[in-house]
Amino acid sequence: MNWTDWPGTIPEAEAMQERLATQVITTGAVSADTALVAGVDVSYADEDRLAAAVVLLDTGTLELVESAVVTGRASFPYRPGLFAFRELPSIVEALATLSGTPGLIVCDGHGLAHPRRFGLACHLGLITGIPAMGVAKNVFTGEFEEPGPHRGATSPLLDGGEEIGWVLRTQDGVKPVFVSAGHLIGLDNACEWALRLTPRYRLPETTRQADHLSRQVLARG
DNA sequence: GCGACAG
DNA sequence: ATCTTGTCGC
């Protein structure tokens, strides 16, 4: 990856998102036979210390196959809509150390469901060329109706009449998650994967395992 | 101007 | 994201 064009200011970062958003492909399906699925999460401590974790899970058993963690320091200020610029360098570095290649990357955050239609999942998918999707715990942009109470219920996430994601109930009676396409995958297929990855808990196993790992490493310094 | 605002 | 006790419920 070439980081020489990496933005150093907020206007530059926003301009980059608007430019790259035109290259995103929000259609496609990741084969159910795909062997490996990746999960990505980043934890923070004081003074911008961070730990970016990437896990590779067996799609059949959802068990950990391989993982990598990169610790570093956030080089970009947090700003809603731009947090990908804080995390991407470390995430990409961690991904590069893995020996296996996932058929899908699941991000902790949004993809298309972003003010400029270019959330972390879009950016990571574009950088890696690997299908990527977003599963976020909270809405960022758009309006929605509460989906039905049971696992599998969905409702559209709309922004000015445009469908930018689906609100998905991953377990009976729990708060729904927000699924959106990142790159090289359609929304319907992304939701199928989200359900496949949540046999027991609200959040995908990919996100849970990456989260645990990043926290664990951060705690040890 | 005021409030909202992924992680 | 992170700071944080107890508490209700399976």
Tab-separated table of C-alpha atoms (C1' of nucleotides) in Angstrom:
chain	number	residue	atom	x	y	z
A	1	MET	CA	0.000	0.000	0.000
A	2	ASN	CA	1.189	3.464	-0.870
A	3	TRP	CA	0.550	5.875	2.012
A	4	THR	CA	2.241	8.889	0.482
A	5	ASP	CA	-1.120	10.334	-0.566
A	6	TRP	CA	-2.568	9.794	2.891
A	7	PRO	CA	-4.446	12.931	3.961
A	8	GLY	CA	-3.121	15.052	6.787
A	9	THR	CA	-6.126	17.324	7.161
A	10	ILE	CA	-9.875	16.953	7.464
A	11	PRO	CA	-10.679	18.590	4.101
A	12	GLU	CA	-8.136	16.363	2.369
A	13	ALA	CA	-9.617	13.268	3.984
A	14	GLU	CA	-13.151	14.220	2.967
A	15	ALA	CA	-12.034	14.904	-0.567
A	16	MET	CA	-10.345	11.517	-0.733
A	17	GLN	CA	-13.531	9.807	0.416
A	18	GLU	CA	-15.601	11.580	-2.219
A	19	ARG	CA	-13.138	10.605	-4.901
A	20	LEU	CA	-12.820	6.951	-3.861
A	21	ALA	CA	-16.542	6.505	-3.267
A	22	THR	CA	-17.064	6.483	-7.031
A	23	GLN	CA	-14.965	3.311	-7.285
A	24	VAL	CA	-16.925	1.242	-4.797
A	25	ILE	CA	-18.839	-1.776	-6.081
A	26	THR	CA	-21.869	-2.597	-3.970
A	27	THR	CA	-23.025	-5.721	-5.738
A	28	GLY	CA	-21.854	-9.307	-5.688
A	29	ALA	CA	-22.075	-12.360	-3.488
A	30	VAL	CA	-19.384	-14.073	-1.445
A	31	SER	CA	-19.653	-17.836	-1.900
A	32	ALA	CA	-21.020	-19.751	1.056
A	33	ASP	CA	-18.136	-22.163	0.480
A	34	THR	CA	-15.542	-19.504	1.208
A	35	ALA	CA	-13.110	-20.991	3.723
A	36	LEU	CA	-12.022	-17.939	5.710
A	37	VAL	CA	-13.749	-14.820	6.951
A	38	ALA	CA	-11.861	-11.960	8.570
A	39	GLY	CA	-12.863	-9.760	11.475
A	40	VAL	CA	-11.313	-6.393	12.240
A	41	ASP	CA	-11.451	-4.253	15.363
A	42	VAL	CA	-9.364	-1.556	16.998
A	43	SER	CA	-9.129	-0.669	20.682
A	44	TYR	CA	-7.761	2.526	22.172
A	45	ALA	CA	-6.016	3.591	25.333
A	46	ASP	CA	-4.605	6.897	26.535
A	47	GLU	CA	-2.753	9.275	24.224
A	48	ASP	CA	-3.940	7.693	21.006
A	49	ARG	CA	-2.350	4.342	21.736
A	50	LEU	CA	-4.153	1.709	19.694
A	51	ALA	CA	-4.189	-2.001	18.977
A	52	ALA	CA	-5.584	-3.177	15.654
A	53	ALA	CA	-6.579	-6.837	15.577
A	54	VAL	CA	-7.441	-8.986	12.595
A	55	VAL	CA	-8.786	-12.497	13.059
A	56	LEU	CA	-9.311	-15.203	10.481
A	57	LEU	CA	-12.146	-17.581	11.272
A	58	ASP	CA	-13.120	-20.890	9.715
A	59	THR	CA	-16.473	-20.106	8.086
A	60	GLY	CA	-17.799	-23.540	8.954
A	61	THR	CA	-17.009	-23.623	12.662
A	62	LEU	CA	-16.389	-19.915	13.334
A	63	GLU	CA	-13.257	-20.975	15.198
A	64	LEU	CA	-10.088	-18.936	15.156
A	65	VAL	CA	-7.600	-20.011	12.510
A	66	GLU	CA	-5.084	-17.188	12.561
A	67	SER	CA	-4.725	-13.702	13.982
A	68	ALA	CA	-2.500	-10.645	13.979
A	69	VAL	CA	-2.304	-7.533	16.119
A	70	VAL	CA	-0.505	-4.284	15.421
A	71	THR	CA	0.001	-1.733	18.166
A	72	GLY	CA	0.712	1.866	17.377
A	73	ARG	CA	-0.509	5.386	17.736
A	74	ALA	CA	-3.429	7.027	15.955
A	75	SER	CA	-2.054	9.476	13.436
A	76	PHE	CA	-5.312	11.187	12.612
A	77	PRO	CA	-7.773	12.959	14.961
A	78	TYR	CA	-11.103	11.312	15.597
A	79	ARG	CA	-13.925	12.861	13.649
A	80	PRO	CA	-17.304	11.337	12.847
A	81	GLY	CA	-17.116	10.137	9.273
A	82	LEU	CA	-13.340	10.000	9.171
A	83	PHE	CA	-12.313	7.427	11.710
A	84	ALA	CA	-11.105	5.093	8.984
A	85	PHE	CA	-8.090	7.341	8.634
A	86	ARG	CA	-7.118	6.586	12.219
A	87	GLU	CA	-7.364	2.865	11.904
A	88	LEU	CA	-6.606	1.825	8.349
A	89	PRO	CA	-2.799	1.961	8.408
A	90	SER	CA	-2.615	-0.406	11.385
A	91	ILE	CA	-5.388	-2.663	10.079
A	92	VAL	CA	-3.746	-3.043	6.686
A	93	GLU	CA	-0.412	-3.733	8.340
A	94	ALA	CA	-1.952	-6.480	10.449
A	95	LEU	CA	-3.733	-7.996	7.456
A	96	ALA	CA	-0.479	-8.142	5.542
A	97	THR	CA	1.161	-10.352	8.141
A	98	LEU	CA	-1.446	-13.091	7.814
A	99	SER	CA	-0.595	-16.142	5.769
A	100	GLY	CA	-4.211	-16.867	4.866
A	101	THR	CA	-6.450	-14.768	2.634
A	102	PRO	CA	-10.079	-14.230	3.651
A	103	GLY	CA	-12.929	-14.282	1.157
A	104	LEU	CA	-14.719	-11.599	3.165
A	105	ILE	CA	-13.783	-8.926	5.677
A	106	VAL	CA	-16.287	-7.863	8.318
A	107	CYS	CA	-15.721	-4.405	9.768
A	108	ASP	CA	-16.851	-2.968	13.075
A	109	GLY	CA	-18.588	0.077	11.629
A	110	HIS	CA	-20.410	1.158	8.492
A	111	GLY	CA	-19.697	0.812	4.800
A	112	LEU	CA	-22.124	2.568	2.486
A	113	ALA	CA	-24.214	3.844	5.409
A	114	HIS	CA	-22.010	6.902	5.679
A	115	PRO	CA	-22.556	10.600	4.849
A	116	ARG	CA	-20.350	10.329	1.772
A	117	ARG	CA	-21.184	6.648	1.171
A	118	PHE	CA	-17.642	5.689	2.101
A	119	GLY	CA	-17.332	4.224	5.555
A	120	LEU	CA	-14.480	2.066	6.835
A	121	ALA	CA	-15.786	-1.107	5.147
A	122	CYS	CA	-15.752	0.571	1.721
A	123	HIS	CA	-12.284	1.939	2.233
A	124	LEU	CA	-10.793	-1.313	3.484
A	125	GLY	CA	-12.424	-3.260	0.668
A	126	LEU	CA	-11.078	-0.889	-1.925
A	127	ILE	CA	-7.554	-0.974	-0.487
A	128	THR	CA	-7.406	-4.758	-0.244
A	129	GLY	CA	-9.551	-5.727	-3.203
A	130	ILE	CA	-11.272	-8.214	-0.883
A	131	PRO	CA	-15.064	-8.170	-0.428
A	132	ALA	CA	-15.875	-6.182	2.710
A	133	MET	CA	-18.999	-5.326	4.674
A	134	GLY	CA	-19.907	-3.282	7.707
A	135	VAL	CA	-21.782	-4.287	10.841
A	136	ALA	CA	-22.214	-1.295	13.130
A	137	LYS	CA	-23.628	-1.157	16.635
A	138	ASN	CA	-25.142	2.294	16.132
A	139	VAL	CA	-26.692	4.253	13.305
A	140	PHE	CA	-24.685	7.081	11.823
A	141	THR	CA	-26.693	8.400	8.887
A	142	GLY	CA	-30.239	7.656	7.822
A	143	GLU	CA	-33.661	6.857	9.242
A	144	PHE	CA	-35.299	3.538	9.963
A	145	GLU	CA	-38.247	1.773	11.539
A	146	GLU	CA	-37.631	-0.738	14.276
A	147	PRO	CA	-37.401	-4.239	12.765
A	148	GLY	CA	-39.530	-7.097	14.110
A	149	PRO	CA	-38.574	-8.599	17.477
A	150	HIS	CA	-37.146	-11.870	16.218
A	151	ARG	CA	-33.765	-12.878	14.864
A	152	GLY	CA	-33.576	-12.302	11.128
A	153	ALA	CA	-36.036	-9.406	11.050
A	154	THR	CA	-34.908	-6.470	8.922
A	155	SER	CA	-35.956	-2.961	8.003
A	156	PRO	CA	-34.378	-0.611	5.498
A	157	LEU	CA	-31.969	2.118	6.522
A	158	LEU	CA	-32.865	5.057	4.301
A	159	ASP	CA	-31.146	8.324	3.614
A	160	GLY	CA	-33.199	10.649	1.485
A	161	GLY	CA	-35.051	7.751	-0.082
A	162	GLU	CA	-31.837	5.908	-0.830
A	163	GLU	CA	-31.393	2.489	0.739
A	164	ILE	CA	-27.949	2.566	2.324
A	165	GLY	CA	-28.216	-0.447	4.595
A	166	TRP	CA	-30.458	-2.762	6.564
A	167	VAL	CA	-31.253	-2.756	10.238
A	168	LEU	CA	-30.932	-6.384	11.293
A	169	ARG	CA	-32.061	-8.157	14.446
A	170	THR	CA	-29.397	-10.788	15.030
A	171	GLN	CA	-30.974	-12.309	18.155
A	172	ASP	CA	-34.474	-12.314	19.601
A	173	GLY	CA	-35.107	-9.257	21.714
A	174	VAL	CA	-31.705	-7.615	21.355
A	175	LYS	CA	-30.906	-4.212	19.903
A	176	PRO	CA	-30.483	-4.557	16.134
A	177	VAL	CA	-27.258	-3.954	14.217
A	178	PHE	CA	-26.710	-1.882	11.097
A	179	VAL	CA	-25.483	-3.801	8.070
A	180	SER	CA	-24.163	-2.151	4.944
A	181	ALA	CA	-22.181	-3.104	1.888
A	182	GLY	CA	-18.536	-2.211	1.845
A	183	HIS	CA	-17.126	-3.356	-1.470
A	184	LEU	CA	-17.701	-6.242	-3.881
A	185	ILE	CA	-20.752	-7.477	-1.992
A	186	GLY	CA	-24.460	-6.731	-2.149
A	187	LEU	CA	-26.568	-5.791	0.845
A	188	ASP	CA	-28.675	-8.948	0.773
A	189	ASN	CA	-25.614	-11.186	0.799
A	190	ALA	CA	-24.020	-9.058	3.526
A	191	CYS	CA	-27.062	-9.667	5.719
A	192	GLU	CA	-26.889	-13.396	5.040
A	193	TRP	CA	-23.302	-13.370	6.248
A	194	ALA	CA	-24.188	-11.255	9.246
A	195	LEU	CA	-26.732	-13.865	10.292
A	196	ARG	CA	-24.354	-16.716	9.658
A	197	LEU	CA	-21.780	-15.006	11.878
A	198	THR	CA	-24.208	-14.421	14.746
A	199	PRO	CA	-25.387	-17.881	15.811
A	200	ARG	CA	-25.330	-16.937	19.498
A	201	TYR	CA	-24.604	-13.281	20.162
A	202	ARG	CA	-25.709	-9.882	18.917
A	203	LEU	CA	-22.409	-9.068	17.218
A	204	PRO	CA	-20.630	-11.220	14.618
A	205	GLU	CA	-18.075	-13.715	15.909
A	206	THR	CA	-15.538	-11.946	13.734
A	207	THR	CA	-16.045	-8.672	15.571
A	208	ARG	CA	-16.221	-10.303	19.000
A	209	GLN	CA	-12.999	-12.219	18.591
A	210	ALA	CA	-11.126	-9.281	17.088
A	211	ASP	CA	-12.406	-7.077	19.900
A	212	HIS	CA	-11.257	-9.465	22.607
A	213	LEU	CA	-7.850	-9.816	21.038
A	214	SER	CA	-7.250	-6.092	20.571
A	215	ARG	CA	-8.242	-5.337	24.161
A	216	GLN	CA	-6.086	-8.119	25.473
A	217	VAL	CA	-3.005	-6.905	23.634
A	218	LEU	CA	-3.640	-3.282	24.556
A	219	ALA	CA	-3.807	-4.184	28.232
A	220	ARG	CA	-0.385	-5.788	28.106
A	221	GLY	CA	1.077	-2.704	26.447
B	1	DG	C1'	-27.144	29.174	16.097
B	2	DC	C1'	-28.110	24.302	18.107
B	3	DG	C1'	-27.892	19.497	18.329
B	4	DA	C1'	-26.177	14.997	16.309
B	5	DC	C1'	-22.319	12.574	15.390
B	6	DA	C1'	-19.587	4.838	13.195
B	7	DG	C1'	-15.247	3.969	16.503
C	1	DA	C1'	-13.433	4.365	21.697
C	2	DT	C1'	-12.929	4.721	27.140
C	3	DC	C1'	-14.081	5.975	32.118
C	4	DT	C1'	-17.156	2.535	35.626
C	5	DT	C1'	-21.021	-0.698	40.461
C	6	DG	C1'	-24.376	-2.971	40.983
C	7	DT	C1'	-27.992	-5.507	39.259
C	8	DC	C1'	-31.571	-8.029	36.744
C	9	DG	C1'	-32.009	-12.302	34.123
C	10	DC	C1'	-31.007	-16.753	31.715
